[in-house]
mmCIF file of C-alpha atoms in Angstrom:
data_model
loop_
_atom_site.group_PDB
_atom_site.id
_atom_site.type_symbol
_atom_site.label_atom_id
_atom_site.label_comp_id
_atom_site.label_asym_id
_atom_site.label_seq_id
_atom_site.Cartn_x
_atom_site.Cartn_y
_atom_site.Cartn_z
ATOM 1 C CA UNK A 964 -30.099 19.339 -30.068
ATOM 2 C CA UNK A 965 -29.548 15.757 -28.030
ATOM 3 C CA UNK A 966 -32.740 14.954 -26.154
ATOM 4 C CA UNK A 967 -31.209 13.542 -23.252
ATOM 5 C CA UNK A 968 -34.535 12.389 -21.646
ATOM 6 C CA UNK A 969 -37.853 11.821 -23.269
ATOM 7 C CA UNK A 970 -40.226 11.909 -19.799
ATOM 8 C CA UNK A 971 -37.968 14.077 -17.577
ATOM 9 C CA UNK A 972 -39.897 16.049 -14.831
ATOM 10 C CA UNK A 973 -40.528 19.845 -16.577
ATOM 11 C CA UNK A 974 -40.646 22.646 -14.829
ATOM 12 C CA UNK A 975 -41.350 25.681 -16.453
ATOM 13 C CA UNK A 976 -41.308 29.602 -14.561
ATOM 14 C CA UNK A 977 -41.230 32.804 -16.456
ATOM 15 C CA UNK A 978 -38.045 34.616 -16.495
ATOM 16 C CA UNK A 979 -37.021 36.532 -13.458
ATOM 17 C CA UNK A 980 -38.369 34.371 -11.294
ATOM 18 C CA UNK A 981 -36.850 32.201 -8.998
ATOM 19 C CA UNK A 982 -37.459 28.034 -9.636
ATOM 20 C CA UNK A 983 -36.402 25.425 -7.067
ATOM 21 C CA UNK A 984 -35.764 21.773 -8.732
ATOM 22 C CA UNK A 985 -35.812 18.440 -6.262
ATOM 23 C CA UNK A 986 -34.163 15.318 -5.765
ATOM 24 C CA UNK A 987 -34.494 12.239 -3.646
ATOM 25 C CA UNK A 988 -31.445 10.313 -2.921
ATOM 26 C CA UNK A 989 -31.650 7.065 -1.808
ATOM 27 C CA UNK A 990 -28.553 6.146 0.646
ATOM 28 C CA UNK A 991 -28.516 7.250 3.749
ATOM 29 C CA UNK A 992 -24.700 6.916 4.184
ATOM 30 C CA UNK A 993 -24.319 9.255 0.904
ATOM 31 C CA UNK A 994 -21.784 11.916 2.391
ATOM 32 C CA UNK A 995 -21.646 14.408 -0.636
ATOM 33 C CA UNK A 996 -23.704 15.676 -3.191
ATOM 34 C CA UNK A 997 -23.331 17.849 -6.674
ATOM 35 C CA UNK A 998 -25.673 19.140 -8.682
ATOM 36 C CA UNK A 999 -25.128 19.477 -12.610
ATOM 37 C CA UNK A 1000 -26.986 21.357 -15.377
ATOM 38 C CA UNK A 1001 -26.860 19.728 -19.108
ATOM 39 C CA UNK A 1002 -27.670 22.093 -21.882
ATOM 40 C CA UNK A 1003 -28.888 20.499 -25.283
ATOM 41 C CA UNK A 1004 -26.453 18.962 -27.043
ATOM 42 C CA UNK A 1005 -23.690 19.324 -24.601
ATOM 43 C CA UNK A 1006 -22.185 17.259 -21.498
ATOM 44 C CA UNK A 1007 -23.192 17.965 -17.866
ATOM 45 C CA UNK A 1008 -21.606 20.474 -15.980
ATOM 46 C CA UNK A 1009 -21.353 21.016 -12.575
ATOM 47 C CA UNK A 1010 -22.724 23.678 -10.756
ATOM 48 C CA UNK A 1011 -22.972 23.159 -7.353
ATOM 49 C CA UNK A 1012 -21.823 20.934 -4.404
ATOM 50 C CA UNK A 1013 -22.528 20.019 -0.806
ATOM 51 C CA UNK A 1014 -21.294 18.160 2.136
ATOM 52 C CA UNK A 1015 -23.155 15.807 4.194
ATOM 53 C CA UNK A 1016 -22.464 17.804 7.263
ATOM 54 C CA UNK A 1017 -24.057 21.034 5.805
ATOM 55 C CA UNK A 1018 -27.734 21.782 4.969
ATOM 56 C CA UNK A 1019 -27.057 24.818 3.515
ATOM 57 C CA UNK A 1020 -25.046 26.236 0.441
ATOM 58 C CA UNK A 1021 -24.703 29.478 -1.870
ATOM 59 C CA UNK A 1022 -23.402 30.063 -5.231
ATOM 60 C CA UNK A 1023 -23.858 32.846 -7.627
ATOM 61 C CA UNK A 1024 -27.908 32.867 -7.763
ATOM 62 C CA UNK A 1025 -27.533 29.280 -7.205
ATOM 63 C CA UNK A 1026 -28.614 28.118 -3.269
ATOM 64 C CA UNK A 1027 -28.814 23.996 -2.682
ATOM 65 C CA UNK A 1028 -30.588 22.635 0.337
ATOM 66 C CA UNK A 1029 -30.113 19.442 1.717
ATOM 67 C CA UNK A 1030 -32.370 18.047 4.317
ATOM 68 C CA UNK A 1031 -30.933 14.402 5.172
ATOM 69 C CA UNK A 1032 -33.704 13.462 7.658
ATOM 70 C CA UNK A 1033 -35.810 12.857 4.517
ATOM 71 C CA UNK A 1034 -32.654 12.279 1.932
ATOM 72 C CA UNK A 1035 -34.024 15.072 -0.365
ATOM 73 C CA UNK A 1036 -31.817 17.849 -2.108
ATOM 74 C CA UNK A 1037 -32.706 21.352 -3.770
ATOM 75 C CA UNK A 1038 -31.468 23.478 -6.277
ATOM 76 C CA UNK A 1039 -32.639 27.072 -6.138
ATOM 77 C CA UNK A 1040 -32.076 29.260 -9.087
ATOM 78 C CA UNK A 1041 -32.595 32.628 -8.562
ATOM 79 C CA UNK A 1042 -33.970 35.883 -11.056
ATOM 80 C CA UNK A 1043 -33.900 32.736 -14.141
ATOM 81 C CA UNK A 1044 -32.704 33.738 -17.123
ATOM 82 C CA UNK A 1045 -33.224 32.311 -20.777
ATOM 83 C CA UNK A 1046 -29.794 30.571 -20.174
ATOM 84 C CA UNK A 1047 -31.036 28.537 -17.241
ATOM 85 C CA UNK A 1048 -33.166 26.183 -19.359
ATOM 86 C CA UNK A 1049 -31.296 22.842 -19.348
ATOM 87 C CA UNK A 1050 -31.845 19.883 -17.547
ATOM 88 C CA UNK A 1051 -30.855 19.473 -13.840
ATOM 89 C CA UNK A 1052 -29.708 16.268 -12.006
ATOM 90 C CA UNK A 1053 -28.364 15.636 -8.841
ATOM 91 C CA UNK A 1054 -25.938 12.838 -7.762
ATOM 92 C CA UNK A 1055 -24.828 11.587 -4.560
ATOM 93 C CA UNK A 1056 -21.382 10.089 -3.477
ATOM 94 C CA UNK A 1057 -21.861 6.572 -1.722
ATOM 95 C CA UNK A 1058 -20.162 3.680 -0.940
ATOM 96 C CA UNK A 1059 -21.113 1.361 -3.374
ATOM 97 C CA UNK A 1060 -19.813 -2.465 -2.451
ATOM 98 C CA UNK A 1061 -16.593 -1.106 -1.215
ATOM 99 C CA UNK A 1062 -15.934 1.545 -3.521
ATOM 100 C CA UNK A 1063 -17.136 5.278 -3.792
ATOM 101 C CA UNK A 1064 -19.318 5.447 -6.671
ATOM 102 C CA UNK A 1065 -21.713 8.769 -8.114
ATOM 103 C CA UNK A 1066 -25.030 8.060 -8.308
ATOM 104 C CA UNK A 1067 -27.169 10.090 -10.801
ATOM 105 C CA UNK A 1068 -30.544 11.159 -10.808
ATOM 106 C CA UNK A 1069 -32.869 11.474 -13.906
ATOM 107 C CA UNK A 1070 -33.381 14.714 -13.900
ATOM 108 C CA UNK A 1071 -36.211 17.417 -14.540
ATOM 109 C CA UNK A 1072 -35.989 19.960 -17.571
ATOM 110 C CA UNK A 1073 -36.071 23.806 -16.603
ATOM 111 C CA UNK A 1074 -37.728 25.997 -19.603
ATOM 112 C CA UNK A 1075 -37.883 29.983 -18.998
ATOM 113 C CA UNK A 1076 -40.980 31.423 -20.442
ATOM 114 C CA UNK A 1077 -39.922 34.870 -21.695
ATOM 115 C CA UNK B 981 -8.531 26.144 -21.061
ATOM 116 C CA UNK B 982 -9.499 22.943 -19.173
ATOM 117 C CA UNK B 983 -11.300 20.652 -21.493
ATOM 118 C CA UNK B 984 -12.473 17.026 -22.145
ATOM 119 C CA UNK B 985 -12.372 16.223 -25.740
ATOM 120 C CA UNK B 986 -14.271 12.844 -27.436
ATOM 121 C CA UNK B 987 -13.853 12.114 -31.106
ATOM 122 C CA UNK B 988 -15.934 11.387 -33.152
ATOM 123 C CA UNK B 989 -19.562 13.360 -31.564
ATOM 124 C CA UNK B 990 -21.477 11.098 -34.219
ATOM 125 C CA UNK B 991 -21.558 7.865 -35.323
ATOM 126 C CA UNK B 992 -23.283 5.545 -36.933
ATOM 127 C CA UNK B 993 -22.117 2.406 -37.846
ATOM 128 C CA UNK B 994 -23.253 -1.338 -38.747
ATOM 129 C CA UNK B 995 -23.400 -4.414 -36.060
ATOM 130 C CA UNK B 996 -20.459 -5.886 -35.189
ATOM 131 C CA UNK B 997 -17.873 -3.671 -36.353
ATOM 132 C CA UNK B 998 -15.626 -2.900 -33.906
ATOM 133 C CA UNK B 999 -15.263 1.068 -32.616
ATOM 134 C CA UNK B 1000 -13.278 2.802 -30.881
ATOM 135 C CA UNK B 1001 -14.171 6.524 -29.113
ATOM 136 C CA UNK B 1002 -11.296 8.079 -28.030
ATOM 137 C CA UNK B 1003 -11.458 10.865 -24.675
ATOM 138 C CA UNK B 1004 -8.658 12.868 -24.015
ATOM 139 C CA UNK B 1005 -8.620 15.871 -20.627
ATOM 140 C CA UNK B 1006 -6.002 18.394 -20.546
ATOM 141 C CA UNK B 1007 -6.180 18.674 -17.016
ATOM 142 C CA UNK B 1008 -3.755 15.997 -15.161
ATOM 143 C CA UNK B 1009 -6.619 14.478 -13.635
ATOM 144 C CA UNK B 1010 -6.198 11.059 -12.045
ATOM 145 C CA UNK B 1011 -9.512 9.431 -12.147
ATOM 146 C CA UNK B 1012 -11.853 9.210 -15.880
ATOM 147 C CA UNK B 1013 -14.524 7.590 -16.253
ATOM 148 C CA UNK B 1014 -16.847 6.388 -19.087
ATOM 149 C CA UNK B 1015 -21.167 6.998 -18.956
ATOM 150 C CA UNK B 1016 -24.221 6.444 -21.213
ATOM 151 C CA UNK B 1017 -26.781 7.813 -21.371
ATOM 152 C CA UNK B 1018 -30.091 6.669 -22.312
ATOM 153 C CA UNK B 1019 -33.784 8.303 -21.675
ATOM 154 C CA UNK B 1020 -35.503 7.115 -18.557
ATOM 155 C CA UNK B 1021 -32.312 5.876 -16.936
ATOM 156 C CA UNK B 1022 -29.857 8.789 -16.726
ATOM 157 C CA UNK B 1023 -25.983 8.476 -16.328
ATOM 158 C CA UNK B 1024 -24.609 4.813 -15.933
ATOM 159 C CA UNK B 1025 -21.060 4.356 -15.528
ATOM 160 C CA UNK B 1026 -19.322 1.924 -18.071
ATOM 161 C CA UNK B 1027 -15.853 1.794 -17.312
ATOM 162 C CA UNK B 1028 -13.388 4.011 -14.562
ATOM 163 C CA UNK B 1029 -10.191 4.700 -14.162
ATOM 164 C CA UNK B 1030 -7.969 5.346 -11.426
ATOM 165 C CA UNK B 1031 -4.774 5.900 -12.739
ATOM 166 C CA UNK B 1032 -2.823 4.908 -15.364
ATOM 167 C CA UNK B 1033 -3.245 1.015 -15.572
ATOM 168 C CA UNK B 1034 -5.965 0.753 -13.396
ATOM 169 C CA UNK B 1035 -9.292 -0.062 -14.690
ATOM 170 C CA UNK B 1036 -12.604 -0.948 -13.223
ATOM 171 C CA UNK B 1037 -16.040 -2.065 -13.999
ATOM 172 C CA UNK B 1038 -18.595 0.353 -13.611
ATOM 173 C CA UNK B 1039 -22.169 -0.288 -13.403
ATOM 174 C CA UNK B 1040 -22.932 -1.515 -17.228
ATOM 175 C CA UNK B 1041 -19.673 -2.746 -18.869
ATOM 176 C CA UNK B 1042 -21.004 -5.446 -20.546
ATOM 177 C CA UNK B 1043 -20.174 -4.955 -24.503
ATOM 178 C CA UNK B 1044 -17.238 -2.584 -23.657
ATOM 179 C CA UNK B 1045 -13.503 -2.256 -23.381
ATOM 180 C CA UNK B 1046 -11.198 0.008 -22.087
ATOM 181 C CA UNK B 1047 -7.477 0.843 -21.676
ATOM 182 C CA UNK B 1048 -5.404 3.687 -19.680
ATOM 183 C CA UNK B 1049 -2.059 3.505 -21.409
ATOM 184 C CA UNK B 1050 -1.521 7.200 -20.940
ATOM 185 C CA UNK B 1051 -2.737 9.635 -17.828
ATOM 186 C CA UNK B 1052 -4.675 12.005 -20.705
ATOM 187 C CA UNK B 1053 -6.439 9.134 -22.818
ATOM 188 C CA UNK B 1054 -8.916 7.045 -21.705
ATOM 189 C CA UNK B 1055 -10.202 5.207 -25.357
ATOM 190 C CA UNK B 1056 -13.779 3.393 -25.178
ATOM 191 C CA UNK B 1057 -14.070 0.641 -27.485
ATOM 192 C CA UNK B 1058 -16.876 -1.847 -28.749
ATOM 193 C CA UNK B 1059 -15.481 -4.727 -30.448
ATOM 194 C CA UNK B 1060 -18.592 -6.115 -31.371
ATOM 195 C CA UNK B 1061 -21.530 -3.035 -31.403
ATOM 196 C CA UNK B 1062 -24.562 -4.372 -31.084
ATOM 197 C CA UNK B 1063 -28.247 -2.168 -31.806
ATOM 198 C CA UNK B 1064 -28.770 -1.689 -27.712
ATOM 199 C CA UNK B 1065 -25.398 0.108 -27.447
ATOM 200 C CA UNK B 1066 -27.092 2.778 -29.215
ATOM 201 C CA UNK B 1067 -27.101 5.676 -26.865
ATOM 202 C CA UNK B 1068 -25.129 8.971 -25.949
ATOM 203 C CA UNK B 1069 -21.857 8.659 -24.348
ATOM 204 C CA UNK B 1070 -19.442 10.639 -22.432
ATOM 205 C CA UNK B 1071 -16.447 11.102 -21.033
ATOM 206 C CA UNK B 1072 -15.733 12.599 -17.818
ATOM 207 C CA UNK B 1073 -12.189 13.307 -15.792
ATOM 208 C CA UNK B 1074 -11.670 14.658 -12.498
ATOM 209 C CA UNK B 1075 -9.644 15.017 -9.128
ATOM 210 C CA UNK B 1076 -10.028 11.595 -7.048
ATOM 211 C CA UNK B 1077 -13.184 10.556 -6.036
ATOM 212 C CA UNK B 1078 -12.574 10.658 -2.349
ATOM 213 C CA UNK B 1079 -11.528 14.188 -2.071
ATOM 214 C CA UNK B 1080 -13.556 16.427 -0.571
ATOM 215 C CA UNK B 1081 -14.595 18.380 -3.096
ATOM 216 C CA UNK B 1082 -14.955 16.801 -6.312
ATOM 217 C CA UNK B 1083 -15.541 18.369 -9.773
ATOM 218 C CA UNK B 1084 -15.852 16.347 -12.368
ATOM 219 C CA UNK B 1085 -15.515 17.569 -16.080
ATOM 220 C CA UNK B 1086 -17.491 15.857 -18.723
ATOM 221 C CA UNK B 1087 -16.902 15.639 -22.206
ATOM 222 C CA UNK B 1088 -19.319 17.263 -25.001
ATOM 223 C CA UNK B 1089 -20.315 13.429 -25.565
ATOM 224 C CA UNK B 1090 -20.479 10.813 -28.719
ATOM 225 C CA UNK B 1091 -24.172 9.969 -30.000
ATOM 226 C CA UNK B 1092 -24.179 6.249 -31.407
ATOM 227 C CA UNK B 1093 -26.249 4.504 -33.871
ATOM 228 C CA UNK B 1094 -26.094 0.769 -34.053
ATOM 229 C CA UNK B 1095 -27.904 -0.788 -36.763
#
């Protein structure tokens, strides 16, 4: 498949656990935030989002945290399955020299040990 | 079934001979937008699109043209490929940007070689 990062952050957990991938934004005016999951050999795909003015929100085993005192974002996956491993990135909405502009992170690959 | 399509997924092809990737969404969306990626530096927008007509700059559009002649079709094209335009591309289309939630659909992405 596409190797769409050579020295991404891993994290590996065994399946059924639960695995919580970080992120550091960098602008503090950033108002909204996504998280995305790209399987090998396929485009990113979005899973989750959040607004500035929450810290808090649920999907389906999905939960993303946002804590804006220290600009850092979480993605909790919960009970992993084998279909989980992909790589995870955040991105942040910002203001960009007068236009709003995504901002991506790198990203950290998710393996599930069976 | 909502989809972003890019033709062709792979190519490889010879310095300066001119490209073109086409991106077509089935979705009515306003805004598209162009990215490579490249290990190390994740997703860096090319080109954007607000509507038809209206094209932008996006972070790295050296190397790169674009045109919005239709609202499904946003074509990439490198009129002079050079070796470090070798990386994986992709389309994306969505609602606009400033909305407050925003879902952006990427497409399954072209891998080029430049040699």
């Amino acid at each position: 498949g596409e190797s769409v990062g050579l020295h991404l952050p891993t994290l590996s957990v065994q399946e059924g656990d639960n695995s919580i991938i970080n992120c550091a934004y960098s602008n503090s005016a950033s108002d909204y935030f996504i998280w995305y999951k790209q399987e090998s050999g396929k485009g990113p795909q979005f899973i989750i989002d959040i607004r500035s003015n929450m810290d808090k929100r649920q999907g389906q085993r999905v939960t993303v945290l946002l804590n804006k005192t220290v600009k850092h974002l979480s993605l909790q996956i919960a009970a992993t399955q084998p279909g989980d491993s992909a790589v995870y990135f955040c991105a942040e909405r910002a203001l960009i020299q007068g236009a709003q502009k995504l901002v991506f992170g790198q990203g950290t690959r998710l393996t599930i040990n069976p | 079934e909502a989809q972003v399509t890019q033709n062709p997924r792979y190519l490889i092809t010879v310095t300066g001979k001119k490209l073109t990737v086409t991106c077509s969404q089935n979705m009515n969306h306003e805004y598209m937008s162009w990215y490579r990626q490249d290990p190390g530096l994740g997703l860096r927008q090319i080109y954007y699109s607000m509507n038809v007509e209206v094209t932008d700059k996006g972070d790295v559009p050296e190397g790169y043209k674009v045109s919005r002649k239709e609202k499904r079709n946003f074509p990439l094209i490198l009129e002079s490929p050079s070796p470090n335009q070798t990386s994986l591309y992709f389309c994306a289309s969505s609602s606009r940007l400033a909305e407050l939630s925003y879902e952006q659909y990427f497409g399954p992405g072209t891998r080029l070689t430049v040699t």
